[in-house]
Tab-separated table of C-alpha atoms and ligand atoms in Angstrom:
chain	number	residue	atom	x	y	z
A	28	UNK	CA	-11.834	-17.762	15.894
A	29	UNK	CA	-9.020	-20.259	16.408
A	30	UNK	CA	-5.686	-19.490	14.840
A	31	UNK	CA	-4.713	-21.419	11.733
A	32	UNK	CA	-1.158	-22.784	11.771
A	33	UNK	CA	1.016	-20.412	9.769
A	34	UNK	CA	4.094	-21.131	7.751
A	35	UNK	CA	7.160	-19.424	9.143
A	36	UNK	CA	9.079	-17.188	6.720
A	37	UNK	CA	12.113	-19.454	6.989
A	38	UNK	CA	10.138	-22.397	5.563
A	39	UNK	CA	8.871	-20.578	2.546
A	40	UNK	CA	10.005	-21.371	-0.990
A	41	UNK	CA	11.469	-18.517	-3.022
A	42	UNK	CA	9.132	-18.333	-5.969
A	43	UNK	CA	10.141	-16.120	-8.880
A	44	UNK	CA	12.393	-13.815	-6.919
A	45	UNK	CA	16.133	-13.888	-6.541
A	46	UNK	CA	17.947	-11.405	-4.298
A	47	UNK	CA	20.084	-9.094	-6.432
A	48	UNK	CA	23.822	-9.257	-5.674
A	49	UNK	CA	24.185	-5.939	-3.909
A	50	UNK	CA	26.367	-4.896	-0.995
A	51	UNK	CA	24.792	-2.606	1.628
A	52	UNK	CA	26.991	0.262	0.364
A	53	UNK	CA	25.831	-0.170	-3.219
A	54	UNK	CA	22.265	-0.397	-2.015
A	55	UNK	CA	22.589	2.887	-0.131
A	56	UNK	CA	24.365	4.585	-3.040
A	57	UNK	CA	21.709	3.686	-5.558
A	58	UNK	CA	19.098	5.263	-3.327
A	59	UNK	CA	19.897	8.901	-3.896
A	60	UNK	CA	16.762	10.769	-4.865
A	61	UNK	CA	16.565	12.129	-8.385
A	62	UNK	CA	16.994	15.914	-8.296
A	63	UNK	CA	13.754	17.250	-9.569
A	64	UNK	CA	12.143	20.649	-9.485
A	65	UNK	CA	8.878	20.503	-7.635
A	66	UNK	CA	6.120	22.254	-9.475
A	67	UNK	CA	2.605	21.077	-9.400
A	68	UNK	CA	0.355	22.364	-12.098
A	69	UNK	CA	-2.806	21.095	-13.604
A	70	UNK	CA	-2.827	19.905	-17.180
A	71	UNK	CA	-6.003	19.721	-19.202
A	72	UNK	CA	-5.247	16.383	-20.860
A	73	UNK	CA	-3.382	13.225	-20.011
A	74	UNK	CA	-1.144	13.760	-23.041
A	75	UNK	CA	-0.464	17.284	-21.786
A	76	UNK	CA	0.398	15.820	-18.411
A	77	UNK	CA	3.373	14.138	-20.062
A	78	UNK	CA	4.258	16.474	-22.912
A	79	UNK	CA	4.123	19.741	-20.965
A	80	UNK	CA	6.289	18.430	-18.181
A	81	UNK	CA	9.547	20.271	-17.701
A	82	UNK	CA	12.594	18.284	-18.852
A	83	UNK	CA	13.459	15.886	-16.077
A	84	UNK	CA	11.038	17.677	-13.744
A	85	UNK	CA	7.811	16.624	-12.095
A	86	UNK	CA	4.959	15.848	-14.408
A	87	UNK	CA	1.996	18.109	-14.387
A	88	UNK	CA	-0.913	16.739	-12.472
A	89	UNK	CA	-3.713	15.689	-14.738
A	90	UNK	CA	-7.132	16.116	-13.200
A	91	UNK	CA	-9.668	14.428	-15.457
A	92	UNK	CA	-12.833	16.434	-15.992
A	93	UNK	CA	-16.357	15.239	-15.318
A	94	UNK	CA	-17.826	12.986	-17.987
A	95	UNK	CA	-20.845	10.746	-17.957
A	96	UNK	CA	-20.430	7.377	-16.342
A	97	UNK	CA	-21.768	4.163	-17.795
A	98	UNK	CA	-22.249	0.749	-16.184
A	99	UNK	CA	-23.701	0.839	-12.699
A	100	UNK	CA	-22.024	-2.479	-11.909
A	101	UNK	CA	-18.462	-1.281	-12.556
A	102	UNK	CA	-18.711	2.434	-13.354
A	103	UNK	CA	-16.319	3.893	-15.975
A	104	UNK	CA	-16.541	7.042	-18.091
A	105	UNK	CA	-16.480	7.369	-21.876
A	106	UNK	CA	-12.662	7.255	-21.908
A	107	UNK	CA	-12.618	4.090	-19.797
A	108	UNK	CA	-11.586	5.966	-16.646
A	109	UNK	CA	-12.612	4.357	-13.375
A	110	UNK	CA	-15.100	6.139	-11.151
A	111	UNK	CA	-12.955	6.820	-8.073
A	112	UNK	CA	-9.306	6.591	-9.133
A	113	UNK	CA	-9.910	8.196	-12.533
A	114	UNK	CA	-7.241	6.232	-14.388
A	115	UNK	CA	-7.607	4.257	-17.611
A	116	UNK	CA	-5.627	1.533	-19.356
A	117	UNK	CA	-2.019	2.471	-20.001
A	118	UNK	CA	-1.671	4.943	-17.115
A	119	UNK	CA	-0.936	2.463	-14.332
A	120	UNK	CA	1.982	0.013	-14.260
A	121	UNK	CA	1.735	-3.644	-13.185
A	122	UNK	CA	3.885	-2.916	-10.162
A	123	UNK	CA	2.140	-0.683	-7.636
A	124	UNK	CA	3.338	0.843	-4.412
A	125	UNK	CA	0.299	1.775	-2.320
A	126	UNK	CA	0.900	4.439	0.335
A	127	UNK	CA	-1.427	6.121	2.796
A	128	UNK	CA	-0.546	9.781	2.266
A	129	UNK	CA	0.203	12.176	-0.567
A	130	UNK	CA	3.281	13.441	1.253
A	131	UNK	CA	4.738	9.927	1.351
A	132	UNK	CA	3.887	9.364	-2.309
A	133	UNK	CA	5.578	12.583	-3.468
A	134	UNK	CA	8.644	11.886	-1.347
A	135	UNK	CA	9.029	8.428	-2.898
A	136	UNK	CA	8.290	9.716	-6.385
A	137	UNK	CA	11.666	11.459	-6.103
A	138	UNK	CA	13.204	8.027	-6.711
A	139	UNK	CA	11.312	7.438	-9.958
A	140	UNK	CA	12.543	8.332	-13.402
A	141	UNK	CA	10.036	9.558	-15.974
A	142	UNK	CA	8.378	6.739	-17.916
A	143	UNK	CA	9.635	8.372	-21.106
A	144	UNK	CA	13.111	9.968	-20.958
A	145	UNK	CA	12.941	13.746	-21.102
A	146	UNK	CA	9.360	13.939	-19.937
A	147	UNK	CA	7.980	14.331	-16.432
A	148	UNK	CA	6.403	11.681	-14.282
A	149	UNK	CA	2.833	10.862	-15.183
A	150	UNK	CA	0.641	12.215	-12.382
A	151	UNK	CA	-3.120	12.029	-12.157
A	152	UNK	CA	-5.325	13.093	-9.278
A	153	UNK	CA	-8.937	11.959	-9.326
A	154	UNK	CA	-11.844	14.077	-8.137
A	155	UNK	CA	-11.897	11.841	-5.050
A	156	UNK	CA	-8.280	12.701	-4.245
A	157	UNK	CA	-6.593	9.445	-5.320
A	158	UNK	CA	-3.194	10.379	-6.764
A	159	UNK	CA	-1.502	8.037	-9.261
A	160	UNK	CA	2.142	8.639	-10.189
A	161	UNK	CA	3.654	6.469	-12.926
A	162	UNK	CA	7.323	6.384	-13.856
A	163	UNK	CA	10.179	3.910	-13.778
A	164	UNK	CA	12.309	2.607	-10.935
A	165	UNK	CA	15.726	1.620	-12.286
A	166	UNK	CA	14.093	1.148	-15.679
A	167	UNK	CA	11.048	-0.851	-14.554
A	168	UNK	CA	7.612	0.773	-14.995
A	169	UNK	CA	6.047	1.351	-11.591
A	170	UNK	CA	3.153	3.347	-10.125
A	171	UNK	CA	2.878	4.934	-6.695
A	172	UNK	CA	-0.731	5.369	-5.592
A	173	UNK	CA	-2.126	7.345	-2.686
A	174	UNK	CA	-4.626	4.981	-1.090
A	175	UNK	CA	-5.583	7.166	1.893
A	176	UNK	CA	-6.931	5.271	4.887
A	177	UNK	CA	-9.088	2.292	5.632
A	178	UNK	CA	-10.272	-0.870	3.971
A	179	UNK	CA	-12.878	0.730	1.696
A	180	UNK	CA	-10.144	2.853	0.075
A	181	UNK	CA	-7.854	-0.172	-0.252
A	182	UNK	CA	-10.737	-1.932	-2.012
A	183	UNK	CA	-11.080	0.943	-4.533
A	184	UNK	CA	-7.360	0.932	-5.207
A	185	UNK	CA	-7.040	-2.801	-5.777
A	186	UNK	CA	-10.220	-3.311	-7.802
A	187	UNK	CA	-10.037	-0.199	-9.988
A	188	UNK	CA	-6.365	-0.770	-10.764
A	189	UNK	CA	-7.016	-4.416	-11.581
A	190	UNK	CA	-9.602	-3.181	-14.108
A	191	UNK	CA	-7.127	-0.978	-16.004
A	192	UNK	CA	-3.896	-2.997	-15.851
A	193	UNK	CA	-2.926	-5.703	-18.340
A	194	UNK	CA	-1.441	-8.975	-17.071
A	195	UNK	CA	-0.188	-10.034	-13.666
A	196	UNK	CA	0.171	-7.391	-10.953
A	197	UNK	CA	2.257	-6.941	-7.825
A	198	UNK	CA	1.034	-4.553	-5.127
A	199	UNK	CA	3.065	-3.599	-2.074
A	200	UNK	CA	1.676	-1.458	0.718
A	201	UNK	CA	3.983	0.847	2.639
A	202	UNK	CA	2.178	2.053	5.725
A	203	UNK	CA	2.559	3.009	9.366
A	204	UNK	CA	1.250	1.061	12.336
A	205	UNK	CA	1.054	0.558	16.043
A	206	UNK	CA	3.530	-1.902	17.596
A	207	UNK	CA	1.916	-4.504	19.836
A	208	UNK	CA	4.937	-6.440	21.062
A	209	UNK	CA	8.521	-7.430	20.126
A	210	UNK	CA	10.033	-7.970	17.689
A	211	UNK	CA	8.033	-4.910	16.533
A	212	UNK	CA	9.397	-1.851	18.315
A	213	UNK	CA	9.073	1.885	17.820
A	214	UNK	CA	10.837	2.591	14.498
A	215	UNK	CA	10.846	-1.024	13.272
A	216	UNK	CA	9.916	-1.792	9.692
A	217	UNK	CA	7.610	-4.787	10.005
A	218	UNK	CA	6.761	-6.966	7.028
A	219	UNK	CA	3.316	-8.587	7.271
A	220	UNK	CA	4.697	-12.080	6.874
A	221	UNK	CA	2.970	-14.555	7.214
A	222	UNK	CA	0.072	-12.133	6.578
A	223	UNK	CA	-2.722	-10.239	8.273
A	224	UNK	CA	-5.973	-10.879	10.134
A	225	UNK	CA	-8.931	-8.546	10.484
A	226	UNK	CA	-10.556	-6.973	13.572
A	227	UNK	CA	-14.131	-5.789	13.022
A	228	UNK	CA	-16.418	-3.841	15.298
A	229	UNK	CA	-19.799	-5.484	15.514
A	230	UNK	CA	-22.678	-2.978	15.791
A	231	UNK	CA	-25.032	-5.768	16.880
A	232	UNK	CA	-23.265	-5.793	20.246
A	233	UNK	CA	-24.279	-2.235	21.054
A	234	UNK	CA	-27.660	-0.804	21.954
A	235	UNK	CA	-30.177	-2.406	24.253
A	236	UNK	CA	-30.728	-5.597	22.257
A	237	UNK	CA	-27.003	-6.187	21.850
A	238	UNK	CA	-26.362	-5.788	25.530
A	239	UNK	CA	-28.983	-8.391	26.303
A	240	UNK	CA	-27.871	-10.890	23.683
A	241	UNK	CA	-24.198	-11.039	24.713
A	242	UNK	CA	-22.905	-10.586	21.151
A	243	UNK	CA	-19.125	-9.903	21.194
A	244	UNK	CA	-18.377	-6.251	20.319
A	245	UNK	CA	-15.375	-7.172	18.129
A	246	UNK	CA	-14.675	-10.169	15.898
A	247	UNK	CA	-11.375	-11.591	14.668
A	248	UNK	CA	-10.926	-13.166	11.233
A	249	UNK	CA	-8.499	-15.935	10.426
A	250	UNK	CA	-5.108	-14.869	9.023
A	251	UNK	CA	-4.867	-14.065	5.321
A	252	UNK	CA	-1.502	-14.969	3.767
A	253	UNK	CA	0.788	-12.505	2.015
A	254	UNK	CA	2.739	-13.440	-1.119
A	255	UNK	CA	5.723	-15.357	0.255
A	256	UNK	CA	8.293	-14.371	-2.371
A	257	UNK	CA	7.292	-10.699	-2.444
A	258	UNK	CA	7.350	-10.509	1.368
A	259	UNK	CA	10.761	-12.112	1.397
A	260	UNK	CA	12.015	-9.681	-1.233
A	261	UNK	CA	10.722	-6.825	0.896
A	262	UNK	CA	12.550	-8.087	3.995
A	263	UNK	CA	15.741	-8.569	2.012
A	264	UNK	CA	15.673	-5.095	0.446
A	265	UNK	CA	14.702	-3.450	3.726
A	266	UNK	CA	17.546	-5.165	5.583
A	267	UNK	CA	20.002	-3.739	3.030
A	268	UNK	CA	18.771	-0.207	3.634
A	269	UNK	CA	17.805	-0.237	7.310
A	270	UNK	CA	20.164	-2.922	8.596
A	271	UNK	CA	18.855	-6.332	9.710
A	272	UNK	CA	18.098	-4.971	13.186
A	273	UNK	CA	15.669	-2.420	11.741
A	274	UNK	CA	13.503	-5.029	10.022
A	275	UNK	CA	11.333	-7.826	11.361
A	276	UNK	CA	8.276	-9.759	10.313
A	277	UNK	CA	5.111	-11.010	11.929
A	278	UNK	CA	1.356	-11.257	11.765
A	279	UNK	CA	-0.378	-7.920	11.203
A	280	UNK	CA	-3.810	-7.067	12.611
A	281	UNK	CA	-5.863	-4.828	10.338
A	282	UNK	CA	-8.611	-2.989	12.179
A	283	UNK	CA	-11.719	-1.367	10.736
A	284	UNK	CA	-10.983	1.823	12.676
A	285	UNK	CA	-8.054	3.642	14.248
A	286	UNK	CA	-9.750	4.129	17.603
A	287	UNK	CA	-12.193	1.572	18.974
A	288	UNK	CA	-11.099	-1.438	16.899
A	289	UNK	CA	-7.458	-0.816	17.863
A	290	UNK	CA	-8.293	-0.744	21.574
A	291	UNK	CA	-7.953	3.030	22.018
A	292	UNK	CA	-10.161	4.556	24.675
A	293	UNK	CA	-11.913	7.913	24.846
A	294	UNK	CA	-14.440	9.046	27.404
A	295	UNK	CA	-16.916	10.134	24.725
A	296	UNK	CA	-17.921	6.716	23.451
A	297	UNK	CA	-19.049	3.407	24.862
A	298	UNK	CA	-16.646	1.175	22.871
A	299	UNK	CA	-16.342	-1.865	25.142
A	300	UNK	CA	-12.792	-2.434	24.004
A	301	UNK	CA	-10.985	-2.548	27.353
A	302	UNK	CA	-9.856	-6.139	26.826
A	303	UNK	CA	-9.572	-6.009	23.017
A	304	UNK	CA	-5.771	-6.060	22.714
A	305	UNK	CA	-5.423	-8.734	25.396
A	306	UNK	CA	-8.077	-10.833	23.620
A	307	UNK	CA	-6.278	-10.344	20.327
A	308	UNK	CA	-2.956	-11.523	21.749
A	309	UNK	CA	-4.679	-14.439	23.432
A	310	UNK	CA	-6.147	-15.551	20.080
A	311	UNK	CA	-3.091	-14.580	18.041
A	312	UNK	CA	0.020	-14.534	20.244
A	313	UNK	CA	2.078	-13.945	17.076
A	314	UNK	CA	0.351	-10.598	16.213
A	315	UNK	CA	2.841	-7.721	16.232
A	316	UNK	CA	1.293	-4.729	14.433
A	317	UNK	CA	-2.022	-2.889	14.126
A	318	UNK	CA	-3.079	-0.823	11.132
A	319	UNK	CA	-6.007	-0.384	8.738
A	320	UNK	CA	-5.544	-1.696	5.161
A	321	UNK	CA	-3.301	-4.752	4.789
A	322	UNK	CA	-5.908	-7.488	5.347
A	323	UNK	CA	-8.107	-6.036	2.590
A	324	UNK	CA	-5.179	-5.931	0.152
A	325	UNK	CA	-4.176	-9.516	0.956
A	326	UNK	CA	-7.753	-10.800	0.839
A	327	UNK	CA	-8.367	-9.256	-2.591
A	328	UNK	CA	-5.055	-10.611	-3.889
A	329	UNK	CA	-6.040	-14.058	-2.620
A	330	UNK	CA	-9.366	-13.770	-4.464
A	331	UNK	CA	-7.879	-12.313	-7.661
A	332	UNK	CA	-7.797	-15.674	-9.462
A	333	UNK	CA	-4.025	-15.650	-9.306
A	334	UNK	CA	-3.658	-12.264	-11.005
A	335	UNK	CA	-2.352	-10.173	-8.079
A	336	UNK	CA	0.582	-10.783	-5.761
A	337	UNK	CA	0.548	-8.652	-2.625
A	338	UNK	CA	2.698	-7.860	0.378
A	339	UNK	CA	2.916	-5.126	2.988
A	340	UNK	CA	5.449	-3.517	5.258
A	341	UNK	CA	4.613	-1.025	7.988
A	342	UNK	CA	6.677	1.399	10.051
A	343	UNK	CA	5.882	1.159	13.754
A	344	UNK	CA	5.258	4.697	14.957
A	345	UNK	CA	2.966	4.122	17.926
A	346	UNK	CA	4.115	1.871	20.754
A	347	UNK	CA	0.902	0.498	22.235
A	348	UNK	CA	2.616	-0.685	25.404
A	349	UNK	CA	4.690	2.346	26.395
A	350	UNK	CA	2.341	4.841	24.675
A	351	UNK	CA	5.301	6.512	22.881
A	352	UNK	CA	4.998	7.975	19.391
A	353	UNK	CA	7.870	8.187	16.878
A	354	UNK	CA	9.280	11.655	16.036
A	355	UNK	CA	8.448	13.267	12.698
A	356	UNK	CA	12.048	13.372	11.374
A	357	UNK	CA	12.703	9.729	12.186
A	358	UNK	CA	9.384	8.749	10.629
A	359	UNK	CA	10.315	10.536	7.413
A	360	UNK	CA	13.776	8.921	7.304
A	361	UNK	CA	12.188	5.520	7.704
A	362	UNK	CA	9.553	6.253	5.078
A	363	UNK	CA	12.316	7.078	2.602
A	364	UNK	CA	14.387	3.990	3.335
A	365	UNK	CA	11.478	1.555	3.615
A	366	UNK	CA	9.866	3.130	0.560
A	367	UNK	CA	12.954	2.451	-1.523
A	368	UNK	CA	12.991	-1.121	-0.242
A	369	UNK	CA	9.395	-1.491	-1.444
A	370	UNK	CA	10.255	0.001	-4.846
A	371	UNK	CA	13.245	-2.324	-5.217
A	372	UNK	CA	11.259	-5.407	-4.169
A	373	UNK	CA	8.588	-4.559	-6.726
A	374	UNK	CA	11.103	-3.855	-9.484
A	375	UNK	CA	12.920	-7.154	-8.886
A	376	UNK	CA	9.740	-9.210	-8.922
A	377	UNK	CA	9.166	-11.103	-12.132
A	378	UNK	CA	5.659	-10.746	-13.523
A	379	UNK	CA	3.873	-11.771	-16.652
A	380	UNK	CA	3.269	-8.132	-17.538
A	381	UNK	CA	3.372	-8.074	-21.298
A	382	UNK	CA	1.152	-5.386	-22.716
A	383	UNK	CA	-1.596	-7.650	-23.962
A	384	UNK	CA	-4.222	-7.651	-26.666
A	385	UNK	CA	-7.007	-6.052	-24.614
A	386	UNK	CA	-5.680	-2.534	-24.385
A	387	UNK	CA	-8.126	-0.962	-26.866
A	388	UNK	CA	-5.387	0.464	-29.070
A	389	UNK	CA	-3.932	2.731	-26.353
A	390	UNK	CA	-0.214	2.818	-25.613
A	391	UNK	CA	0.895	2.739	-21.976
A	392	UNK	CA	2.588	5.877	-20.718
A	393	UNK	CA	5.896	3.997	-20.370
A	394	UNK	CA	5.908	3.013	-24.062
A	395	UNK	CA	5.013	6.367	-25.601
B	10	R1P	C1	-4.001	5.852	10.479
B	10	R1P	O1	-3.286	6.888	11.044
B	10	R1P	C2	-3.432	5.454	9.127
B	10	R1P	O2	-2.038	5.118	9.275
B	10	R1P	C3	-1.803	3.769	8.882
B	10	R1P	C4	-3.168	3.114	9.027
B	10	R1P	O3	-3.250	1.920	8.327
B	10	R1P	C5	-4.115	4.206	8.600
B	10	R1P	O4	-4.253	4.296	7.210
B	10	R1P	O5	-1.270	3.594	7.590
B	10	R1P	P1	-0.796	4.738	6.571
B	10	R1P	O6	0.325	5.472	7.232
B	10	R1P	O7	-0.373	4.030	5.344
B	10	R1P	O8	-1.989	5.628	6.263
B	11	URA	N1	-1.703	3.554	12.168
B	11	URA	C1	-2.618	2.801	12.802
B	11	URA	O1	-3.582	2.334	12.191
B	11	URA	N2	-2.464	2.585	14.118
B	11	URA	C2	-1.458	3.103	14.819
B	11	URA	O2	-1.391	2.898	16.048
B	11	URA	C3	-0.498	3.895	14.159
B	11	URA	C4	-0.650	4.109	12.815
């Protein structure tokens, strides 16, 4: 349970990322949303999802139909579409912005250009409600994906996208979080640099046997590192848009629930979490934020045999000391600004993303 020494952001080498020469004014100016008529319709084919789109408007949402699945180990349908996200090769870009909600995804999609000029954004919603939006950000192919909540959903998003994307990938999570202590404050954008650790509820601690055996009700993992260069790019871009005072970095704590594993109390359940946050800060005095997905993203990137680079930034909307919650308008403003910082960091990250030889003859939506 001991904390591993962590590299401070200042000591980290800048691998494969150079800050673009951009003044704060230019950065703000380039961030105007693209005027786009909002109309969501279903299209019956992926090709229709692009071709039927109004000129310069939103793409139609493609909702793939039900087809038989093969391969119980890694289920895909006859078209090569993954079981939960429903996408296939060519529909997802190497650079992915993962967000928790559809509202956030659609708001940030306003900053994307269509993958093919004159057509709409590529939009696909799976039967499980995962929405994938592919377009370009300042010319670079990029996908925004609604990941929903929790580590199991983050696992679907990382693994099923890895299965349909050619070459190296970069994934950035834009989320919201609870602030544990300064420098994270209500309204801060906090980059998970040096990374994230994981808090898990342990069912063996509950029930009669658990009570007798003295098993701890919650366990803490060691920290999992984020990609240093991508995290640094995120801090740089966010500082341009939010001002340096609006951005900070620190260790994130990813919990396996919003309530008990984040130290929230309700009278209805015996959660034994009264000392959880104090224990966390005792073990990890550098922990600043609490949320529910980042550790899974970073762990999978670490285990991806070098094929995925990952980073995360979260907006602090719940102050766990004062019990204050950020207002809706301010949250939305921050989502827009931080979201653009994430898009810019992804777009400026160099990847080996050549459309390789394993694409089964299909053309990616950004090359059609
Ligand atoms: C809980 O309210 C959700 O908010 C946070 C947590 O990680 C969890 O998913 O992130 P998002 O705003 O990205 O969903
Ligand atoms: N998301 C979380 O997971 N926790 C919070 O406190 C706020 C947002």
